[in-house]
């Protein structure tokens, strides 16, 4: 444990914004302090937080909805963490992280901890950084953590595995996106939020979605399709109340614990890939071969394992 | 050399303090930096110095870029620096751009702004300035 990591840990306990930001950078950049910090966090605290995933196509109103939820949850006195994920440019590797624009009313609230995060072109790795960020925010006293991420393809939704409860946000006028996602919707989303319900087409979208979620809804009697007008702060209380009921149901039924286990497994697997990738890349660069890639891969794995055992 | 140990991208905040509502310049800079591989946190228009500073600290950025067209740069830029200092982010360099008369540039530099740009500044110039500021900052903080 270095002096630097001790200082960061003490800062986290004090809920110091600078320390929280730095600790998150340490894990995001996989720096030396990261392992120290993560291994020192209290698992009970991590278990007790609620992680909400908000996903959906760009422009559906995820950030606006997140901001409205922050407003409502702050009235109840909860300390909150927000992880807002936006894609990195595949060409330059850079990113514009603009979700905060819609959340700036909370900028001076010390109990709203926001971190913007770019995908950095490696969704597996992102899952690992976002998972670590959840734990740091929990250690810094956040009780509810919201992860906002763009979700149109299956791979982008991977990060949603980190969430205890996932809300898919749609809006009228996203017909193509919705058709593309429809099949996978049930698998990823606990709730379907039809935002922009002030716009024409919202009712039709709701009816469509009610059909998709019909069976789930029958199971436990909890409404799965909810309407909001995030920009006017409407439907938010109802949404939060329903999510809360569902959260209790997850807890008592043991589903939350099960989901956490699966999330940890997924994250561990991501870490294995992160750690192994550069080693194999190195091994490959040492020996150019014109073999079938699958056979070559197996040979490389075998080589690395034997080298490890020696 | 497929997978070299790559440096993490620099994180910068681009903010618009003050009352003018034109963010073309700020957005242009944000996009240019993104295209050079920076991660740019954009906070939108009409932000207070305190909001910008609090956000910069929370997001642990390597540099803050401010844009002002309202003529209030002499008040606003130093105010952001001061707010950063009171929030433990005094080490974060601040760069500024906008419609800034020549005689004000020296004053801003004296007030602690790391670099000042005007509408005629070439993209390459401000990108280099951001790169330098970020490099220096991350070296100093030992990251
Ligand atoms: N009409 C209407 N517009 C909304 C609503 N919620 C958000 N918006 C607007 O939709 C646009 C995209 O919102 P944003 O929250 O950035 O979407 P995101 O990309 O999913 O995060 C913004 O211009 C919002 O003001 C709503 O309920 N009704
Ligand atoms: Mg958004």
Short mmCIF file of C-alpha atoms and ligand atoms in Angstrom, two decimals:
data_model
loop_
_atom_site.label_atom_id
_atom_site.label_comp_id
_atom_site.label_asym_id
_atom_site.label_seq_id
_atom_site.Cartn_x
_atom_site.Cartn_y
_atom_site.Cartn_z
CA UNK A 1 0.00 0.00 0.00
CA UNK A 2 1.56 3.28 -1.10
CA UNK A 3 1.15 6.63 0.65
CA UNK A 4 -0.84 7.81 -2.35
CA UNK A 5 -3.43 5.04 -2.11
CA UNK A 6 -3.78 5.54 1.65
CA UNK A 7 -4.48 9.18 1.05
CA UNK A 8 -7.08 8.36 -1.61
CA UNK A 9 -8.80 5.83 0.67
CA UNK A 10 -8.93 8.35 3.50
CA UNK A 11 -10.36 10.88 1.04
CA UNK A 12 -13.05 8.42 -0.06
CA UNK A 13 -14.09 7.89 3.54
CA UNK A 14 -14.34 11.67 3.94
CA UNK A 15 -16.41 11.78 0.73
CA UNK A 16 -13.92 14.29 -0.66
CA UNK A 17 -14.81 15.01 -4.33
CA UNK A 18 -11.16 15.32 -5.41
CA UNK A 19 -10.28 11.94 -3.91
CA UNK A 20 -13.34 10.28 -5.46
CA UNK A 21 -12.43 11.65 -8.89
CA UNK A 22 -8.82 10.57 -8.56
CA UNK A 23 -9.67 7.10 -7.31
CA UNK A 24 -11.95 6.58 -10.30
CA UNK A 25 -9.21 7.74 -12.67
CA UNK A 26 -6.83 5.30 -11.02
CA UNK A 27 -9.09 2.35 -11.77
CA UNK A 28 -10.07 3.64 -15.20
CA UNK A 29 -6.41 3.99 -16.19
CA UNK A 30 -5.49 0.77 -14.45
CA UNK A 31 -2.76 2.56 -12.50
CA UNK A 32 -0.79 1.13 -9.62
CA UNK A 33 -3.02 2.59 -6.93
CA UNK A 34 -6.06 0.82 -8.40
CA UNK A 35 -5.43 -2.60 -6.89
CA UNK A 36 -4.71 -1.10 -3.45
CA UNK A 37 -7.89 0.92 -3.49
CA UNK A 38 -10.18 -1.80 -4.75
CA UNK A 39 -8.92 -4.45 -2.36
CA UNK A 40 -9.49 -2.14 0.61
CA UNK A 41 -13.15 -1.40 -0.03
CA UNK A 42 -15.82 -2.74 2.31
CA UNK A 43 -17.83 -5.49 0.59
CA UNK A 44 -20.87 -5.00 2.86
CA UNK A 45 -21.20 -1.39 1.79
CA UNK A 46 -20.98 -2.46 -1.84
CA UNK A 47 -23.67 -5.09 -1.33
CA UNK A 48 -26.06 -2.59 0.17
CA UNK A 49 -26.19 -0.07 -2.69
CA UNK A 50 -28.76 -0.19 -5.46
CA UNK A 51 -27.43 0.04 -9.01
CA UNK A 52 -29.84 1.26 -11.68
CA UNK A 53 -29.00 0.91 -15.36
CA UNK A 54 -30.55 3.35 -17.82
CA UNK A 55 -30.12 2.47 -21.44
CA UNK A 56 -31.74 3.16 -24.79
CA UNK A 57 -31.05 4.86 -28.12
CA UNK A 58 -29.33 8.26 -28.26
CA UNK A 59 -31.80 11.10 -27.92
CA UNK A 60 -34.53 9.10 -26.17
CA UNK A 61 -34.07 11.26 -23.09
CA UNK A 62 -31.87 9.13 -20.83
CA UNK A 63 -29.86 12.03 -19.42
CA UNK A 64 -32.94 14.18 -18.96
CA UNK A 65 -34.66 11.31 -17.18
CA UNK A 66 -31.59 10.68 -15.04
CA UNK A 67 -31.57 14.34 -14.01
CA UNK A 68 -35.27 14.20 -13.13
CA UNK A 69 -34.68 11.05 -11.08
CA UNK A 70 -31.77 12.74 -9.29
CA UNK A 71 -34.08 15.62 -8.41
CA UNK A 72 -36.71 13.29 -6.94
CA UNK A 73 -34.23 11.06 -5.10
CA UNK A 74 -32.40 14.03 -3.61
CA UNK A 75 -35.69 15.20 -2.10
CA UNK A 76 -35.80 11.88 -0.29
CA UNK A 77 -32.27 12.57 0.96
CA UNK A 78 -30.36 9.84 -0.88
CA UNK A 79 -26.71 10.38 -1.75
CA UNK A 80 -26.27 9.47 -5.42
CA UNK A 81 -23.63 8.37 -7.86
CA UNK A 82 -24.04 8.72 -11.62
CA UNK A 83 -21.86 7.04 -14.24
CA UNK A 84 -22.61 8.51 -17.66
CA UNK A 85 -21.10 6.50 -20.49
CA UNK A 86 -20.66 7.73 -24.05
CA UNK A 87 -18.89 6.02 -26.94
CA UNK A 88 -15.30 6.81 -27.89
CA UNK A 89 -14.61 7.68 -31.50
CA UNK A 90 -13.24 4.56 -33.17
CA UNK A 91 -11.01 6.73 -35.32
CA UNK A 92 -9.32 9.11 -32.89
CA UNK A 93 -10.03 7.31 -29.63
CA UNK A 94 -11.34 10.59 -28.24
CA UNK A 95 -14.88 11.28 -27.08
CA UNK A 96 -17.31 14.05 -26.35
CA UNK A 97 -19.00 13.35 -23.06
CA UNK A 98 -22.08 15.54 -23.04
CA UNK A 99 -24.51 13.85 -20.69
CA UNK A 100 -23.69 16.33 -17.96
CA UNK A 101 -25.26 19.17 -19.90
CA UNK A 102 -28.67 17.93 -18.77
CA UNK A 103 -27.54 17.34 -15.20
CA UNK A 104 -25.86 20.67 -14.46
CA UNK A 105 -28.56 21.79 -12.03
CA UNK A 106 -26.98 19.28 -9.63
CA UNK A 107 -23.39 20.42 -10.22
CA UNK A 108 -23.06 22.13 -6.84
CA UNK A 109 -24.84 19.43 -4.88
CA UNK A 110 -22.11 17.59 -2.94
CA UNK A 111 -24.35 14.52 -2.69
CA UNK A 112 -24.56 13.99 -6.43
CA UNK A 113 -21.32 12.40 -7.62
CA UNK A 114 -21.16 12.31 -11.41
CA UNK A 115 -18.51 10.62 -13.53
CA UNK A 116 -18.52 10.78 -17.32
CA UNK A 117 -16.85 7.81 -18.90
CA UNK A 118 -15.88 6.96 -22.47
CA UNK A 119 -16.09 3.39 -23.77
CA UNK A 120 -12.44 3.61 -24.90
CA UNK A 121 -13.14 1.10 -27.62
CA UNK A 122 -13.15 -1.89 -25.34
CA UNK A 123 -16.53 -2.76 -24.00
CA UNK A 124 -15.20 -5.52 -21.82
CA UNK A 125 -12.72 -3.18 -20.22
CA UNK A 126 -15.43 -0.61 -19.79
CA UNK A 127 -17.47 -3.10 -17.83
CA UNK A 128 -14.48 -3.53 -15.54
CA UNK A 129 -13.91 0.23 -15.04
CA UNK A 130 -17.58 0.97 -14.53
CA UNK A 131 -17.86 -1.90 -12.04
CA UNK A 132 -14.91 -0.57 -10.09
CA UNK A 133 -16.41 2.93 -10.23
CA UNK A 134 -19.64 1.62 -8.71
CA UNK A 135 -17.64 0.24 -5.80
CA UNK A 136 -15.71 3.46 -5.29
CA UNK A 137 -18.91 5.49 -5.30
CA UNK A 138 -20.41 3.06 -2.79
CA UNK A 139 -17.36 3.47 -0.57
CA UNK A 140 -17.83 7.24 -0.85
CA UNK A 141 -21.30 6.93 0.62
CA UNK A 142 -23.49 6.82 -2.48
CA UNK A 143 -26.61 4.79 -1.79
CA UNK A 144 -28.07 4.63 -5.26
CA UNK A 145 -25.89 4.52 -8.35
CA UNK A 146 -27.26 5.17 -11.82
CA UNK A 147 -25.37 4.04 -14.92
CA UNK A 148 -26.47 5.75 -18.12
CA UNK A 149 -25.30 4.10 -21.30
CA UNK A 150 -26.31 4.16 -24.95
CA UNK A 151 -27.85 0.86 -25.86
CA UNK A 152 -28.77 0.01 -29.38
CA UNK A 153 -26.67 -3.03 -30.08
CA UNK A 154 -26.33 -6.02 -27.82
CA UNK A 155 -22.66 -5.38 -27.12
CA UNK A 156 -23.23 -1.89 -25.78
CA UNK A 157 -25.78 -3.27 -23.41
CA UNK A 158 -23.23 -5.58 -21.81
CA UNK A 159 -22.40 -2.95 -19.27
CA UNK A 160 -25.97 -3.16 -18.09
CA UNK A 161 -25.12 -6.48 -16.49
CA UNK A 162 -23.65 -4.39 -13.69
CA UNK A 163 -27.08 -3.07 -12.81
CA UNK A 164 -29.48 -4.59 -10.30
CA UNK A 165 -32.38 -3.10 -12.22
CA UNK A 166 -32.35 -1.96 -15.84
CA UNK A 167 -34.60 0.64 -17.40
CA UNK A 168 -34.81 0.83 -21.16
CA UNK A 169 -35.81 4.30 -22.31
CA UNK A 170 -37.63 4.69 -25.61
CA UNK A 171 -39.53 7.55 -27.16
CA UNK A 172 -41.93 8.03 -30.06
CA UNK A 173 -40.09 8.35 -33.33
CA UNK A 174 -37.44 5.72 -32.70
CA UNK A 175 -39.20 3.11 -34.80
CA UNK A 176 -36.16 1.54 -36.44
CA UNK A 177 -34.14 1.32 -33.24
CA UNK A 178 -37.10 -0.22 -31.48
CA UNK A 179 -37.72 -2.85 -34.13
CA UNK A 180 -34.04 -3.82 -34.01
CA UNK A 181 -34.10 -4.20 -30.24
CA UNK A 182 -37.49 -5.74 -29.74
CA UNK A 183 -36.31 -9.33 -29.64
CA UNK A 184 -33.64 -8.66 -27.01
CA UNK A 185 -35.70 -6.26 -24.93
CA UNK A 186 -37.07 -8.77 -22.48
CA UNK A 187 -33.65 -10.13 -21.76
CA UNK A 188 -32.03 -6.83 -20.89
CA UNK A 189 -34.77 -4.62 -19.51
CA UNK A 190 -36.76 -4.92 -16.31
CA UNK A 191 -38.69 -1.80 -17.17
CA UNK A 192 -39.58 -0.09 -20.35
CA UNK A 193 -39.89 3.68 -20.00
CA UNK A 194 -41.79 5.42 -22.76
CA UNK A 195 -40.38 8.92 -22.43
CA UNK A 196 -41.55 12.01 -24.36
CA UNK A 197 -45.09 10.98 -23.68
CA UNK A 198 -46.06 14.52 -24.65
CA UNK A 199 -45.36 13.58 -28.27
CA UNK A 200 -47.71 11.91 -30.72
CA UNK A 201 -47.19 8.17 -30.97
CA UNK A 202 -46.49 7.60 -27.27
CA UNK A 203 -49.71 5.72 -26.65
CA UNK A 204 -49.17 3.42 -29.60
CA UNK A 205 -45.62 2.73 -28.44
CA UNK A 206 -46.92 1.92 -24.96
CA UNK A 207 -49.46 -0.53 -26.29
CA UNK A 208 -46.80 -2.17 -28.40
CA UNK A 209 -44.52 -2.54 -25.40
CA UNK A 210 -47.28 -3.74 -23.08
CA UNK A 211 -47.58 -6.68 -25.43
CA UNK A 212 -43.87 -7.46 -25.26
CA UNK A 213 -43.87 -7.28 -21.46
CA UNK A 214 -47.26 -8.92 -20.96
CA UNK A 215 -46.03 -12.20 -19.51
CA UNK A 216 -43.50 -10.63 -17.18
CA UNK A 217 -46.13 -8.27 -15.88
CA UNK A 218 -48.51 -11.16 -15.19
CA UNK A 219 -45.86 -12.96 -13.14
CA UNK A 220 -45.62 -10.50 -10.28
CA UNK A 221 -48.25 -7.87 -11.03
CA UNK A 222 -45.66 -5.09 -11.23
CA UNK A 223 -46.23 -2.68 -14.14
CA UNK A 224 -43.27 -2.92 -16.52
CA UNK A 225 -44.17 -0.26 -19.04
CA UNK A 226 -44.13 3.25 -17.65
CA UNK A 227 -44.68 6.65 -19.19
CA UNK A 228 -42.70 9.79 -18.47
CA UNK A 229 -42.19 13.32 -19.71
CA UNK A 230 -38.72 13.74 -18.30
CA UNK A 231 -38.31 17.31 -19.56
CA UNK A 232 -41.42 18.34 -17.60
CA UNK A 233 -40.63 16.20 -14.57
CA UNK A 234 -43.77 14.11 -15.09
CA UNK A 235 -44.19 10.44 -14.22
CA UNK A 236 -40.99 10.37 -12.19
CA UNK A 237 -42.50 9.68 -8.76
CA UNK A 238 -44.57 6.84 -10.18
CA UNK A 239 -41.49 5.43 -11.89
CA UNK A 240 -39.40 5.53 -8.73
CA UNK A 241 -42.14 4.01 -6.62
CA UNK A 242 -42.49 1.10 -9.05
CA UNK A 243 -38.74 0.60 -9.24
CA UNK A 244 -38.59 0.58 -5.46
CA UNK A 245 -41.28 -2.08 -5.19
CA UNK A 246 -39.45 -4.14 -7.76
CA UNK A 247 -36.17 -3.63 -5.90
CA UNK A 248 -37.70 -5.06 -2.72
CA UNK A 249 -39.03 -7.99 -4.70
CA UNK A 250 -35.53 -8.64 -6.10
CA UNK A 251 -34.03 -8.51 -2.65
CA UNK A 252 -36.48 -10.82 -0.91
CA UNK A 253 -36.56 -13.31 -3.76
CA UNK A 254 -32.77 -13.57 -3.82
CA UNK A 255 -32.65 -12.42 -7.44
CA UNK A 256 -30.53 -9.38 -6.58
CA UNK A 257 -27.84 -11.58 -5.05
CA UNK A 258 -27.98 -13.89 -8.05
CA UNK A 259 -27.59 -10.94 -10.44
CA UNK A 260 -24.67 -9.60 -8.42
CA UNK A 261 -22.93 -12.97 -8.67
CA UNK A 262 -23.44 -13.04 -12.41
CA UNK A 263 -22.18 -9.46 -12.73
CA UNK A 264 -19.06 -10.29 -10.72
CA UNK A 265 -18.39 -13.32 -12.85
CA UNK A 266 -18.79 -11.27 -16.01
CA UNK A 267 -16.47 -8.60 -14.65
CA UNK A 268 -13.89 -11.18 -13.64
CA UNK A 269 -13.99 -12.64 -17.11
CA UNK A 270 -13.46 -9.14 -18.53
CA UNK A 271 -10.44 -8.73 -16.31
CA UNK A 272 -9.01 -12.04 -17.44
CA UNK A 273 -9.28 -10.85 -21.03
CA UNK A 274 -7.79 -7.45 -20.17
CA UNK A 275 -4.83 -9.06 -18.44
CA UNK A 276 -4.21 -11.81 -20.98
CA UNK A 277 -4.65 -9.81 -24.17
CA UNK A 278 -1.34 -7.93 -24.05
CA UNK A 279 0.54 -11.13 -23.13
CA UNK A 280 -0.81 -13.01 -26.09
CA UNK A 281 -0.25 -10.03 -28.34
CA UNK A 282 3.35 -10.07 -27.17
CA UNK A 283 3.71 -13.82 -27.73
CA UNK A 284 2.22 -13.45 -31.20
CA UNK A 285 4.55 -10.64 -32.18
CA UNK A 286 7.53 -12.79 -31.19
CA UNK A 287 6.60 -15.54 -33.64
CA UNK A 288 4.94 -14.87 -36.98
CA UNK A 289 3.22 -17.97 -38.29
CA UNK A 290 0.98 -18.63 -41.26
CA UNK A 291 -1.21 -21.21 -39.55
CA UNK A 292 -4.91 -21.53 -39.12
CA UNK A 293 -5.69 -18.89 -36.45
CA UNK A 294 -7.71 -21.28 -34.29
CA UNK A 295 -4.93 -23.84 -34.16
CA UNK A 296 -2.37 -21.15 -33.56
CA UNK A 297 -4.46 -19.73 -30.71
CA UNK A 298 -4.64 -23.11 -29.00
CA UNK A 299 -0.90 -23.56 -29.33
CA UNK A 300 -0.21 -20.13 -27.89
CA UNK A 301 -2.45 -20.80 -24.91
CA UNK A 302 -0.71 -24.10 -24.30
CA UNK A 303 2.68 -22.42 -24.50
CA UNK A 304 1.72 -19.69 -22.06
CA UNK A 305 0.34 -22.18 -19.55
CA UNK A 306 3.46 -24.36 -19.68
CA UNK A 307 5.68 -21.32 -19.38
CA UNK A 308 3.65 -20.28 -16.34
CA UNK A 309 4.07 -23.67 -14.67
CA UNK A 310 7.81 -23.85 -15.11
CA UNK B 1 3.47 -4.47 -32.59
CA UNK B 2 -0.27 -4.90 -32.36
CA UNK B 3 -1.11 -4.07 -28.77
CA UNK B 4 1.34 -1.56 -27.41
CA UNK B 5 0.97 -0.31 -23.86
CA UNK B 6 -1.07 2.77 -24.76
CA UNK B 7 -1.33 5.88 -22.65
CA UNK B 8 -4.78 6.67 -21.32
CA UNK B 9 -6.50 9.53 -23.12
CA UNK B 10 -6.37 12.96 -21.48
CA UNK B 11 -9.62 14.21 -20.00
CA UNK B 12 -10.48 17.87 -20.44
CA UNK B 13 -13.51 19.97 -19.58
CA UNK B 14 -14.79 22.58 -22.01
CA UNK B 15 -17.06 25.08 -20.32
CA UNK B 16 -18.80 28.32 -21.11
CA UNK B 17 -19.06 30.63 -18.16
CA UNK B 18 -21.11 33.78 -18.36
CA UNK B 19 -24.27 34.85 -20.05
CA UNK B 20 -23.71 34.73 -23.78
CA UNK B 21 -25.50 31.89 -25.46
CA UNK B 22 -23.24 31.20 -28.42
CA UNK B 23 -21.36 27.97 -28.10
CA UNK B 24 -20.16 27.48 -31.67
CA UNK B 25 -16.58 28.22 -30.63
CA UNK B 26 -16.73 25.95 -27.59
CA UNK B 27 -18.20 23.11 -29.63
CA UNK B 28 -15.62 23.59 -32.37
CA UNK B 29 -12.82 23.26 -29.82
CA UNK B 30 -14.51 20.25 -28.20
CA UNK B 31 -14.76 18.44 -31.52
CA UNK B 32 -11.22 19.32 -32.57
CA UNK B 33 -9.91 17.93 -29.28
CA UNK B 34 -12.00 14.79 -29.60
CA UNK B 35 -10.55 14.28 -33.07
CA UNK B 36 -7.08 14.43 -31.50
CA UNK B 37 -7.96 11.70 -29.03
CA UNK B 38 -9.00 13.77 -26.00
CA UNK B 39 -11.97 12.86 -23.85
CA UNK B 40 -13.93 16.08 -23.66
CA UNK B 41 -16.51 16.73 -20.99
CA UNK B 42 -18.79 19.43 -22.30
CA UNK B 43 -20.94 21.30 -19.81
CA UNK B 44 -23.03 23.51 -22.06
CA UNK B 45 -23.68 27.25 -21.95
CA UNK B 46 -24.24 29.75 -19.15
CA UNK B 47 -22.44 28.00 -16.33
CA UNK B 48 -21.21 29.69 -13.19
CA UNK B 49 -17.51 29.56 -12.33
CA UNK B 50 -18.37 27.43 -9.31
CA UNK B 51 -20.31 24.89 -11.40
CA UNK B 52 -17.45 24.57 -13.88
CA UNK B 53 -14.85 24.17 -11.14
CA UNK B 54 -16.91 21.65 -9.16
CA UNK B 55 -17.47 19.62 -12.32
CA UNK B 56 -13.78 19.71 -13.25
CA UNK B 57 -12.79 18.41 -9.82
CA UNK B 58 -15.46 15.73 -9.81
CA UNK B 59 -14.45 14.54 -13.28
CA UNK B 60 -10.75 14.67 -12.43
CA UNK B 61 -9.82 16.42 -15.67
CA UNK B 62 -6.27 17.27 -16.72
CA UNK B 63 -7.23 20.72 -18.01
CA UNK B 64 -10.13 23.13 -18.24
CA UNK B 65 -10.86 25.13 -21.40
CA UNK B 66 -13.10 28.17 -21.10
CA UNK B 67 -14.82 30.06 -23.84
CA UNK B 68 -16.29 33.51 -23.44
CA UNK B 69 -17.67 35.90 -26.00
CA UNK B 70 -19.47 38.20 -23.60
CA UNK B 71 -16.45 40.34 -22.80
CA UNK B 72 -16.50 39.27 -19.16
CA UNK B 73 -13.38 37.07 -19.47
CA UNK B 74 -11.29 39.26 -17.17
CA UNK B 75 -13.72 38.52 -14.37
CA UNK B 76 -14.85 34.99 -15.28
CA UNK B 77 -11.59 33.19 -16.10
CA UNK B 78 -9.83 34.17 -12.85
CA UNK B 79 -13.02 33.32 -10.98
CA UNK B 80 -12.87 29.75 -12.29
CA UNK B 81 -9.22 29.53 -11.21
CA UNK B 82 -10.17 30.74 -7.75
CA UNK B 83 -13.07 28.28 -7.50
CA UNK B 84 -10.77 25.45 -8.54
CA UNK B 85 -8.32 26.42 -5.80
CA UNK B 86 -10.98 26.45 -3.08
CA UNK B 87 -12.08 22.97 -4.20
CA UNK B 88 -8.65 21.42 -4.07
CA UNK B 89 -8.21 21.60 -7.84
CA UNK B 90 -5.68 24.44 -7.99
CA UNK B 91 -3.31 22.16 -9.87
CA UNK B 92 -5.69 21.87 -12.85
CA UNK B 93 -4.54 24.22 -15.64
CA UNK B 94 -7.06 26.63 -17.16
CA UNK B 95 -6.92 27.69 -20.81
CA UNK B 96 -9.19 30.33 -22.28
CA UNK B 97 -10.48 31.47 -25.61
CA UNK B 98 -12.92 33.92 -27.12
CA UNK B 99 -13.13 37.46 -28.34
CA UNK B 100 -10.26 38.74 -26.25
CA UNK B 101 -8.48 42.02 -27.01
CA UNK B 102 -4.68 41.90 -27.16
CA UNK B 103 -4.27 44.05 -24.07
CA UNK B 104 -6.29 41.55 -22.00
CA UNK B 105 -4.22 38.52 -22.98
CA UNK B 106 -1.27 39.52 -20.82
CA UNK B 107 -3.60 40.26 -17.90
CA UNK B 108 -5.17 36.81 -18.14
CA UNK B 109 -1.78 35.11 -18.31
CA UNK B 110 -0.73 37.03 -15.22
CA UNK B 111 -3.92 35.91 -13.49
CA UNK B 112 -2.85 32.29 -13.99
CA UNK B 113 -4.53 31.32 -17.27
CA UNK B 114 -2.12 28.92 -19.01
CA UNK B 115 -2.86 29.96 -22.59
CA UNK B 116 -5.22 32.33 -24.35
CA UNK B 117 -6.76 31.89 -27.80
CA UNK B 118 -8.61 34.27 -30.06
CA UNK B 119 -10.96 33.49 -32.98
CA UNK B 120 -8.01 33.50 -35.38
CA UNK B 121 -6.01 30.87 -33.48
CA UNK B 122 -5.18 27.82 -35.62
CA UNK B 123 -6.57 24.50 -34.37
CA UNK B 124 -3.06 23.10 -34.21
CA UNK B 125 -2.03 25.85 -31.82
CA UNK B 126 -4.75 25.24 -29.25
CA UNK B 127 -4.48 21.47 -29.57
CA UNK B 128 -0.76 21.73 -28.80
CA UNK B 129 -1.47 24.00 -25.87
CA UNK B 130 -3.99 21.54 -24.42
CA UNK B 131 -1.61 18.64 -24.97
CA UNK B 132 1.20 20.47 -23.19
CA UNK B 133 -1.00 21.53 -20.30
CA UNK B 134 -2.32 17.99 -19.84
CA UNK B 135 1.14 16.42 -20.09
CA UNK B 136 2.52 18.76 -17.51
CA UNK B 137 -0.46 18.24 -15.21
CA UNK B 138 -0.36 14.46 -15.31
CA UNK B 139 3.44 14.47 -14.79
CA UNK B 140 3.11 16.75 -11.77
CA UNK B 141 0.38 14.68 -10.17
CA UNK B 142 2.39 11.55 -10.81
CA UNK B 143 -0.31 9.66 -12.69
N1 LIG C 1 -40.66 16.51 -25.85
C1 LIG C 1 -39.84 15.93 -24.98
N2 LIG C 1 -38.51 16.08 -25.12
C2 LIG C 1 -37.68 15.48 -24.23
C3 LIG C 1 -38.19 14.74 -23.14
N3 LIG C 1 -37.15 14.25 -22.42
C4 LIG C 1 -36.03 14.69 -23.05
N4 LIG C 1 -36.35 15.43 -24.13
C5 LIG C 1 -35.41 16.07 -25.09
O1 LIG C 1 -34.81 15.06 -25.87
C6 LIG C 1 -33.47 15.46 -26.23
C7 LIG C 1 -32.47 14.37 -25.88
O2 LIG C 1 -32.42 14.21 -24.49
P1 LIG C 1 -31.22 13.52 -23.73
O3 LIG C 1 -31.63 13.42 -22.30
O4 LIG C 1 -29.95 14.21 -24.03
O5 LIG C 1 -31.22 12.08 -24.43
P2 LIG C 1 -30.17 10.88 -24.31
O6 LIG C 1 -29.29 10.94 -25.50
O7 LIG C 1 -31.00 9.64 -24.33
O8 LIG C 1 -29.42 11.05 -23.03
C8 LIG C 1 -33.22 16.77 -25.50
O9 LIG C 1 -33.42 17.82 -26.38
C9 LIG C 1 -34.26 16.76 -24.40
O10 LIG C 1 -34.62 18.06 -24.00
C10 LIG C 1 -39.62 14.62 -22.99
O11 LIG C 1 -40.15 13.99 -22.09
N5 LIG C 1 -40.39 15.25 -23.95
MG1 LIG C 2 -27.33 11.12 -22.62
#
